[in-house]
mmCIF file of C-alpha atoms in Angstrom:
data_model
loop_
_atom_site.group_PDB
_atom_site.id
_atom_site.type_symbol
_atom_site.label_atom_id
_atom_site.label_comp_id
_atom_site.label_asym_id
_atom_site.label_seq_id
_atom_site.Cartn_x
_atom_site.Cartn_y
_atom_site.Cartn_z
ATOM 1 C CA UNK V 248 106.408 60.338 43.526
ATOM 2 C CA UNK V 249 105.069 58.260 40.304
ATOM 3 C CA UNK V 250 108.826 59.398 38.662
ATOM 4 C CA UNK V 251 110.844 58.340 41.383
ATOM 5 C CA UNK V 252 109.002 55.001 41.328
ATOM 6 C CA UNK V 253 108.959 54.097 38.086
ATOM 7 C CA UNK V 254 112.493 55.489 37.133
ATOM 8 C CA UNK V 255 114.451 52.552 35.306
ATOM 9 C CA UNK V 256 117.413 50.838 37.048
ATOM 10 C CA UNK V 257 120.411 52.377 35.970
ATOM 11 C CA UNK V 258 123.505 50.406 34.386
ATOM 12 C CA UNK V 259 126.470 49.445 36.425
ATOM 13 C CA UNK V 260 128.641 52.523 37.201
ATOM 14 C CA UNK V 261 125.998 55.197 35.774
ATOM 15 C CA UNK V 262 124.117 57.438 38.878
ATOM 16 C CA UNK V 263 119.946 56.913 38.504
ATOM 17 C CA UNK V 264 117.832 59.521 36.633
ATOM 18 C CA UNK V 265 116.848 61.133 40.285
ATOM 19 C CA UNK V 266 119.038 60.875 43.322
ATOM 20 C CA UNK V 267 116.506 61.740 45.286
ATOM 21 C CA UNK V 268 113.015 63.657 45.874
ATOM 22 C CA UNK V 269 114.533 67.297 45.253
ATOM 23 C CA UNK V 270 116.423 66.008 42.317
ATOM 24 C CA UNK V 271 113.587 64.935 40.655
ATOM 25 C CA UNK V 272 112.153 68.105 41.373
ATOM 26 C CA UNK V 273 114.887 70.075 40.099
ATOM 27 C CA UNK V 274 115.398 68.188 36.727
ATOM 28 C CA UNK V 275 111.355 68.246 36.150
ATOM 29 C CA UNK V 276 111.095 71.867 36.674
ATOM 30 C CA UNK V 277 114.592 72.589 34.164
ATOM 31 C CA UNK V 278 112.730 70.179 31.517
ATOM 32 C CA UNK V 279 109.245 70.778 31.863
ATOM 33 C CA UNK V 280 108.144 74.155 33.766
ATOM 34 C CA UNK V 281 106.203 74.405 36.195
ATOM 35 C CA UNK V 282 103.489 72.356 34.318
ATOM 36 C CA UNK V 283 105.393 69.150 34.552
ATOM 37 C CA UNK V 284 104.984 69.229 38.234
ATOM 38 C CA UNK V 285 101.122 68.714 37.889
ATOM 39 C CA UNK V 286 101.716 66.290 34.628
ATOM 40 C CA UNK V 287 98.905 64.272 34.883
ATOM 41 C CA UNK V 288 96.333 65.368 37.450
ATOM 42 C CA UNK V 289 93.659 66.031 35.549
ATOM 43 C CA UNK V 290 91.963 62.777 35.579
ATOM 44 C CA UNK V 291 93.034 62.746 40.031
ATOM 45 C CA UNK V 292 91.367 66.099 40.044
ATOM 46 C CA UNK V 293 88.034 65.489 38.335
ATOM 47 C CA UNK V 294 87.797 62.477 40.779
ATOM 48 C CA UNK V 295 88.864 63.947 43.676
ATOM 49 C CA UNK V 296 85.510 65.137 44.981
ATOM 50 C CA UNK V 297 83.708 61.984 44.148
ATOM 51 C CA UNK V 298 86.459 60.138 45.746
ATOM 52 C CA UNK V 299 86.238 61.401 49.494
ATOM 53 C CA UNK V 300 82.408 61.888 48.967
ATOM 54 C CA UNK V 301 82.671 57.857 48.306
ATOM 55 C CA UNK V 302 85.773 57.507 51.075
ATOM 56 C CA UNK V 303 83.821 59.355 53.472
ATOM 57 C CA UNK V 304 80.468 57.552 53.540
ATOM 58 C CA UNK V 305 82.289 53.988 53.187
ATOM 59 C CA UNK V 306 83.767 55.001 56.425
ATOM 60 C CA UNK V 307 80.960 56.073 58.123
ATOM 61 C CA UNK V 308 78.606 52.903 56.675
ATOM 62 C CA UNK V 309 81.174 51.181 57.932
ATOM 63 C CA UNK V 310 80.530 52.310 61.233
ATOM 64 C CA UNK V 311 77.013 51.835 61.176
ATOM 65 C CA UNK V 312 77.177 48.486 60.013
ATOM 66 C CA UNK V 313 78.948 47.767 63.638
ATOM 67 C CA UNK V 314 76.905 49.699 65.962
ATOM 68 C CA UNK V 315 73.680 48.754 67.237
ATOM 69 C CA UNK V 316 72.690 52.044 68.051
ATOM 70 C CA UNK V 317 74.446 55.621 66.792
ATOM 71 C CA UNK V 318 75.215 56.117 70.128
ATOM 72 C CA UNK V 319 77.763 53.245 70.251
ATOM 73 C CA UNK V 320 81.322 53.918 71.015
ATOM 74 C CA UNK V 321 83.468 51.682 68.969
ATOM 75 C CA UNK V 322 87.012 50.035 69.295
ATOM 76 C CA UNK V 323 89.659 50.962 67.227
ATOM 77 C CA UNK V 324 89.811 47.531 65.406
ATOM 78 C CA UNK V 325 86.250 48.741 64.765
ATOM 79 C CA UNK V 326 87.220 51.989 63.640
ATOM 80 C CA UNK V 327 90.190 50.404 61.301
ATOM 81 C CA UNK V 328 87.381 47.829 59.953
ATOM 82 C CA UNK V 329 85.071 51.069 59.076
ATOM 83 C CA UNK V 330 88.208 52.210 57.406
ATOM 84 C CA UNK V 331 89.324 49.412 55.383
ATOM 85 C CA UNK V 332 85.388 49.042 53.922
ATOM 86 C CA UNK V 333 86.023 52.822 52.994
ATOM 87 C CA UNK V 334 89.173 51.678 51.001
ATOM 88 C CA UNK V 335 86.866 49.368 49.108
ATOM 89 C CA UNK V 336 84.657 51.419 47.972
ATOM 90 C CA UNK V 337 87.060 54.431 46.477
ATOM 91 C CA UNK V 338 89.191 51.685 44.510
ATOM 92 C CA UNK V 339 86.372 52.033 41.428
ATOM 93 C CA UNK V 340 87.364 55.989 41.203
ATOM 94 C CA UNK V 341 91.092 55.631 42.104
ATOM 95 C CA UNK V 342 92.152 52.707 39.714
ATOM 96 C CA UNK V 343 91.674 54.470 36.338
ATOM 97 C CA UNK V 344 92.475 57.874 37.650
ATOM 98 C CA UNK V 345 95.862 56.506 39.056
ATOM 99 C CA UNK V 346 96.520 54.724 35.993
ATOM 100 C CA UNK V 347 96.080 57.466 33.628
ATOM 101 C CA UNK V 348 97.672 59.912 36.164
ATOM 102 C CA UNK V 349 101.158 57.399 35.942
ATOM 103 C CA UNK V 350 101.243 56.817 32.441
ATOM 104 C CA UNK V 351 100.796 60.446 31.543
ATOM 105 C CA UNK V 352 103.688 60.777 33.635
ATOM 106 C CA UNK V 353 105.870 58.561 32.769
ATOM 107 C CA UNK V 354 105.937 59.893 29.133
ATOM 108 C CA UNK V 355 106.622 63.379 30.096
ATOM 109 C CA UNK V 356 109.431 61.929 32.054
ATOM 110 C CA UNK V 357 110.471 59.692 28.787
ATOM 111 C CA UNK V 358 109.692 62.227 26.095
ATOM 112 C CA UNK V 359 107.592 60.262 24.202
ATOM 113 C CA UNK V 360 104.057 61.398 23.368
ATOM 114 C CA UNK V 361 101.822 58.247 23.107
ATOM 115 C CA UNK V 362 98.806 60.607 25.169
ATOM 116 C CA UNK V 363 97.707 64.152 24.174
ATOM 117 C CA UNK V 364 95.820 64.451 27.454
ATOM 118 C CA UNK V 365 93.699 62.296 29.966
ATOM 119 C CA UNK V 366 90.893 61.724 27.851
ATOM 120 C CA UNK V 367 92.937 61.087 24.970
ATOM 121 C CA UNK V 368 95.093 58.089 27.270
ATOM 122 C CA UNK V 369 91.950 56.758 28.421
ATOM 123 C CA UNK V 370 90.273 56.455 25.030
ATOM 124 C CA UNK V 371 93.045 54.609 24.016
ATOM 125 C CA UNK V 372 93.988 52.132 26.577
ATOM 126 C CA UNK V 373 89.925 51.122 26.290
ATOM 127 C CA UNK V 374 90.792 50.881 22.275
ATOM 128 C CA UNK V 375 93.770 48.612 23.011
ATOM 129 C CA UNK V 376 92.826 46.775 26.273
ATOM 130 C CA UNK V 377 88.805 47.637 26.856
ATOM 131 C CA UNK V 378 87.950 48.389 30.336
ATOM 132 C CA UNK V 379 90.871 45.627 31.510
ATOM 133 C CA UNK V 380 93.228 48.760 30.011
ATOM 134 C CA UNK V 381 91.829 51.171 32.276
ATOM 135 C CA UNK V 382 91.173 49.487 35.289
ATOM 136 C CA UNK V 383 94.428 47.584 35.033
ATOM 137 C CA UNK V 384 96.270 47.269 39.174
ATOM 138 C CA UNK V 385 92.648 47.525 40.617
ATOM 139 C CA UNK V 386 93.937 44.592 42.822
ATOM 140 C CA UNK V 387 97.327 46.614 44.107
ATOM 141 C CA UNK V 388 94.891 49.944 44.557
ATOM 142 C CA UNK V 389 92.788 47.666 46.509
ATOM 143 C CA UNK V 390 95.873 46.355 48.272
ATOM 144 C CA UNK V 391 96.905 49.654 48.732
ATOM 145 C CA UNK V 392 93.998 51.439 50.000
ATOM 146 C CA UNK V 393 91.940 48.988 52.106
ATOM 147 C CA UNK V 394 94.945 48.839 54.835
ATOM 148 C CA UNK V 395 95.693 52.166 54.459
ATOM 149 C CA UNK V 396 92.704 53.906 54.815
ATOM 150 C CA UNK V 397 91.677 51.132 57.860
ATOM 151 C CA UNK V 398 95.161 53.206 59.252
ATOM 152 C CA UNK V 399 94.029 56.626 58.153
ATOM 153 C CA UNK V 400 90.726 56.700 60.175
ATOM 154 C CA UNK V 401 91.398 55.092 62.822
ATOM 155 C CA UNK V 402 94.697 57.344 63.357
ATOM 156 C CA UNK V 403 92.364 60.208 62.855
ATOM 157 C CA UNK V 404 90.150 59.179 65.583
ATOM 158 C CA UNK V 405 92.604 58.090 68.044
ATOM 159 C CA UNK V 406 94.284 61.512 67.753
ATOM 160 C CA UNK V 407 90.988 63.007 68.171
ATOM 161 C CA UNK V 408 90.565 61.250 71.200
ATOM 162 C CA UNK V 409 93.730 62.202 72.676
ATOM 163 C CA UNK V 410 93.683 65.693 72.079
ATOM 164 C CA UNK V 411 90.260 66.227 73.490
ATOM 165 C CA UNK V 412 90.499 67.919 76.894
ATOM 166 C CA UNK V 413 88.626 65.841 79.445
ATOM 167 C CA UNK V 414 85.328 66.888 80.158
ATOM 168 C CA UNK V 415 84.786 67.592 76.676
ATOM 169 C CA UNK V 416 83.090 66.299 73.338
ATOM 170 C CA UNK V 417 85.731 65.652 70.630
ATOM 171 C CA UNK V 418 82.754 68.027 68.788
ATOM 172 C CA UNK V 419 84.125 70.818 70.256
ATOM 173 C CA UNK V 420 87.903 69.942 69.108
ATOM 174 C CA UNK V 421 89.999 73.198 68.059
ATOM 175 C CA UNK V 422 90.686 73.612 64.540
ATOM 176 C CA UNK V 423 94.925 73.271 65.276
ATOM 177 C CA UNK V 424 94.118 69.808 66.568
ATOM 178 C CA UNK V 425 92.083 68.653 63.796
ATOM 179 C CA UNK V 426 94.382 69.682 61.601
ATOM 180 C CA UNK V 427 97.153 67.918 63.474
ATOM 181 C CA UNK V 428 95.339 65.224 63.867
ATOM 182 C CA UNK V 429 94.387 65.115 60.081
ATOM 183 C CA UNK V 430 97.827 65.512 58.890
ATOM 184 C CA UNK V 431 99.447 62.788 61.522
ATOM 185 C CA UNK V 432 96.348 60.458 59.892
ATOM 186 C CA UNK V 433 97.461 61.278 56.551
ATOM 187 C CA UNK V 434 101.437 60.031 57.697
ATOM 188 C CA UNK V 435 100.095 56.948 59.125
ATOM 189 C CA UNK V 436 97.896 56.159 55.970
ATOM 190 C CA UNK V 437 101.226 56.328 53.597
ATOM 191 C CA UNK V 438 103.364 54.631 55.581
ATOM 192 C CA UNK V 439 101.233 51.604 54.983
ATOM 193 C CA UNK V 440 100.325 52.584 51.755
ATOM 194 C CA UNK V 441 103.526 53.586 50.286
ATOM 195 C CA UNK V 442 105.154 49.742 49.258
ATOM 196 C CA UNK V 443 101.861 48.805 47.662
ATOM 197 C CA UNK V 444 101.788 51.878 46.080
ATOM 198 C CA UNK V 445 105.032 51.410 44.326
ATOM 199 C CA UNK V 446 104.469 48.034 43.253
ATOM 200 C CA UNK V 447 100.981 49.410 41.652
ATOM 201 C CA UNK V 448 102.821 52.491 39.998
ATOM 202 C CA UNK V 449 105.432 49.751 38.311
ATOM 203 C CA UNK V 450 102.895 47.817 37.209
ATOM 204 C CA UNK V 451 100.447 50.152 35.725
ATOM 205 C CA UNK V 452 102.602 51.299 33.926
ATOM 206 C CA UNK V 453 104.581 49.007 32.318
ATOM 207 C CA UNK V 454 104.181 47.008 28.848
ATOM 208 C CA UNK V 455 101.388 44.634 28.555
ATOM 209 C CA UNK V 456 101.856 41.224 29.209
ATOM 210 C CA UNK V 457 105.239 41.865 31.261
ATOM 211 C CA UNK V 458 104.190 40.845 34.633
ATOM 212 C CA UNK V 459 102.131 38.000 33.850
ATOM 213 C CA UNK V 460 101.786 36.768 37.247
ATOM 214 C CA UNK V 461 100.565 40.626 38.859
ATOM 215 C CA UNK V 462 101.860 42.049 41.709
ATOM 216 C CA UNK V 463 104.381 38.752 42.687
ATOM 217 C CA UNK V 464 106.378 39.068 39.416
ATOM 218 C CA UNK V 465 106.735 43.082 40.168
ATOM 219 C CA UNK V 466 107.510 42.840 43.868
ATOM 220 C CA UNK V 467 110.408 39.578 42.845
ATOM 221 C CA UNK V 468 111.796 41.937 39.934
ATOM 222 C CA UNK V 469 111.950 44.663 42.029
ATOM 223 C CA UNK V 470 113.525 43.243 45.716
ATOM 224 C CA UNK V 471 115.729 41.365 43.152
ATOM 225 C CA UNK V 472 117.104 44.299 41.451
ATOM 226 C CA UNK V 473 116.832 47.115 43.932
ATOM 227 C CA UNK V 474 116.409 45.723 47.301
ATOM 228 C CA UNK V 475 113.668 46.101 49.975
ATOM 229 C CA UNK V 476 114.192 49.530 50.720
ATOM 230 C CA UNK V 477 113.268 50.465 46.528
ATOM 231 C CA UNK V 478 109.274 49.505 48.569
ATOM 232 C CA UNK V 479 109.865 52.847 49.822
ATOM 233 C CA UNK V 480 110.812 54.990 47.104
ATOM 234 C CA UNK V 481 109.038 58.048 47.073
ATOM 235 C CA UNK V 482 108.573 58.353 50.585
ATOM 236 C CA UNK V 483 110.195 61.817 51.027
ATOM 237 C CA UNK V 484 107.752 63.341 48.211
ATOM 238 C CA UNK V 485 104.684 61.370 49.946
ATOM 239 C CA UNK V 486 105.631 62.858 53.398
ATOM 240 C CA UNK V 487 105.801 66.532 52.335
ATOM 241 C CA UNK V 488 102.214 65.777 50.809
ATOM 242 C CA UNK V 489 100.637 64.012 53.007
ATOM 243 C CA UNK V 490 100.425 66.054 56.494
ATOM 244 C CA UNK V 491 98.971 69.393 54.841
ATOM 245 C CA UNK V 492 96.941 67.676 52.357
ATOM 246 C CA UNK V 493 95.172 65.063 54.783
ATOM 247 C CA UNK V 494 94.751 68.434 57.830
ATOM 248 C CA UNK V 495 92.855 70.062 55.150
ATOM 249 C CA UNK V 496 90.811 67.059 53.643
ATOM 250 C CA UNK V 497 89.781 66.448 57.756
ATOM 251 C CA UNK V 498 89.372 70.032 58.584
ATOM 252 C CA UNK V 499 87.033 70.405 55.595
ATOM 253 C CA UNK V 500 84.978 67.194 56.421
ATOM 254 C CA UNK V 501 84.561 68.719 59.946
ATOM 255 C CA UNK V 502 83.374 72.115 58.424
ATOM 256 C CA UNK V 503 81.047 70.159 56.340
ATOM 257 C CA UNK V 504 79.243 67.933 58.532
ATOM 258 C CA UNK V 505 78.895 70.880 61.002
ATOM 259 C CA UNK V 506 77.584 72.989 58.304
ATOM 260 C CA UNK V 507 75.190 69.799 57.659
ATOM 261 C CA UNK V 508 73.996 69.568 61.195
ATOM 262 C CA UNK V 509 73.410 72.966 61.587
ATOM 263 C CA UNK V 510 70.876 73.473 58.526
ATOM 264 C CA UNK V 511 69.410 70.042 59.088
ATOM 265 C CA UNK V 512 69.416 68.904 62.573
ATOM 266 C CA UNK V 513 67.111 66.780 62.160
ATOM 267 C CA UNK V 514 68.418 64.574 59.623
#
C-alpha cells in the first residue's frame, strides 16, 4: 500500500515502478523475500494492542458522553460522533508508528539504508527533527482517522442491527455475522480513509521542508501530476486487508467484552 503510494512519477514514455497491487507484490517478493512484505511493521505491531485498547474505549466514551443513561439507544450520527472521538484519541499511537512504518519502507523499496530498524529510524528522526520528526502528518492521521473511524463504527453497528433477527438482542448475534459485519465496517472505514491516507504517506515521507504548506501543497502536487484518481492508489491492497482484518479485530472485541461480563458482571 505505502509503495504504491509513494512510488515516484515516472518520465514521459517509461511504465511506473508498479502497475498495479500484484505487481508490486511480485517485484517485492523477487527483490526482497518474503521479509520485504512485512518491511516495516515492527513499530505498527508493538502499537497495535495499545491502539484498539485506546480505539476501543474512545468509542465507547464516546458513547457515554451522549447518553443519559446506559440504557440509551443512540442515532447513528451519534454512533459516527462516538466514532470520530475514537479517531482522536488513537492519532498519538498511529502518527509515529505510521511514519516509521513508511519510511522504513520506502528505503527498502529505494535501496538505500538510512534505518537499520524501527528503533534505529526513530532515534534518528528525534536527532534530526525532535519529536516534530516523529510525529510529523499527525494532522493528515487525524484527518484520516477521525472520519474514518466515525464510518467504521457506525457501519459496524448498523450491520449489527440489520442482521439481528427480530425478537432478538444484537448480544446474541452469530459469529458469521459479526464477522461480516466487521469486515463490511472495515471496507467502509478505508474508503473514507484511503485519499487522506495517501496524501499522509507522501508527506511523511518525503524531504524536509518540501511541502511547506502541509497537506495543500501535497494534495496540488499530486492532482496536478497524477490526477484525482492517484487519491486512490492503493485501494486494491487496502481492500484485500481490510475485510478479514477488521472481522477479526470485531470478532475479538466481542469475545472480549463477553469474556469481561462473564467474570465480572457486576462491573
Amino acid at each position: 500500500q505505502v509503495r504504491l503510494q509513494t512510488q515516484p512519477s515516472s518520465s514521459p514514455g517509461q511504465p511506473p515502478m508498479y502497475s498495479g497491487t500484484f505487481d508490486c507484490f511480485r517485484k517485492t517478493l523477487i527483490r526482497e523475500g518474503i521479509t520485504g512484505l512485512y518491511r516495516g511493521m515492527a513499530a505498527p505491531i508493538i502499537g497495535v494492542t495499545p491502539m484498539f485498547a485506546v480505539c476501543f474505549f474512545g468509542y465507547g466514551l464516546g458513547k457515554r458522553l451522549q447518553q443519559k443513561s446506559p440504557e440509551d439507544v443512540l442515532s447513528y450520527p451519534q454512533l459516527f460522533a462516538a466514532g470520530m472521538l475514537s479517531g482522536v484519541f488513537t492519532t498519538g499511537i498511529m502518527t509515529p508508528g505510521e511514519r516509521i512504518k513508511c519510511l522504513l519502507q520506502i528505503q527498502a523499496s529505494s535501496g538505500e539504508t538510512k534505518y537499520a530498524g524501527p528503533l534505529d529510524c526513530a532515534k534518528k528522526l528525534f536527532k534530526e527533527s525532535g519529536i516534530r520528526g516523529i510525529y510529523k502528518g499527525t494532522v493528515l492521521t487525524l484527518m484520516r482517522d477521525v472520519p474514518a473511524s466515525g464510518m467504521y463504527f457506525m457501519t459496524y453497528e448498523w450491520l449489527k442491527n440489520i442482521f439481528t433477527p427480530e425478537g432478538k438482542s444484537v448480544n446474541e448475534l452469530s459469529v458469521p455475522r459479526i464477522l461480516v459485519a466487521g469486515g463490511f465496517a472495515g471496507i467502509f472505514n478505508w474508503a473514507v480513509a484511503i485519499p487522506p491516507d495517501v496524501l499522509k504517506s507522501r508527506f511523511q515521507t518525503a524531504p524536509p521542508g518540501k511541502y511547506p504548506n502541509g497537506f495543500k501543497d501535497v494534495l496540488r502536487e499530486l492532482i496536478r501530476n497524477e490526477g484525482v484518481t492517484s487519491l486512490y492508489t492503493g485501494f486494491t491492497a487496502v481492500m484485500i486487508r481490510a475485510f478479514p482484518a477488521n472481522a477479526a479485530c470485531f470478532l475479538g472485541f466481542e469475545v472480549a467484552m463477553k469474556f469481561l461480563n462473564w467474570i465480572t458482571p457486576n462491573l
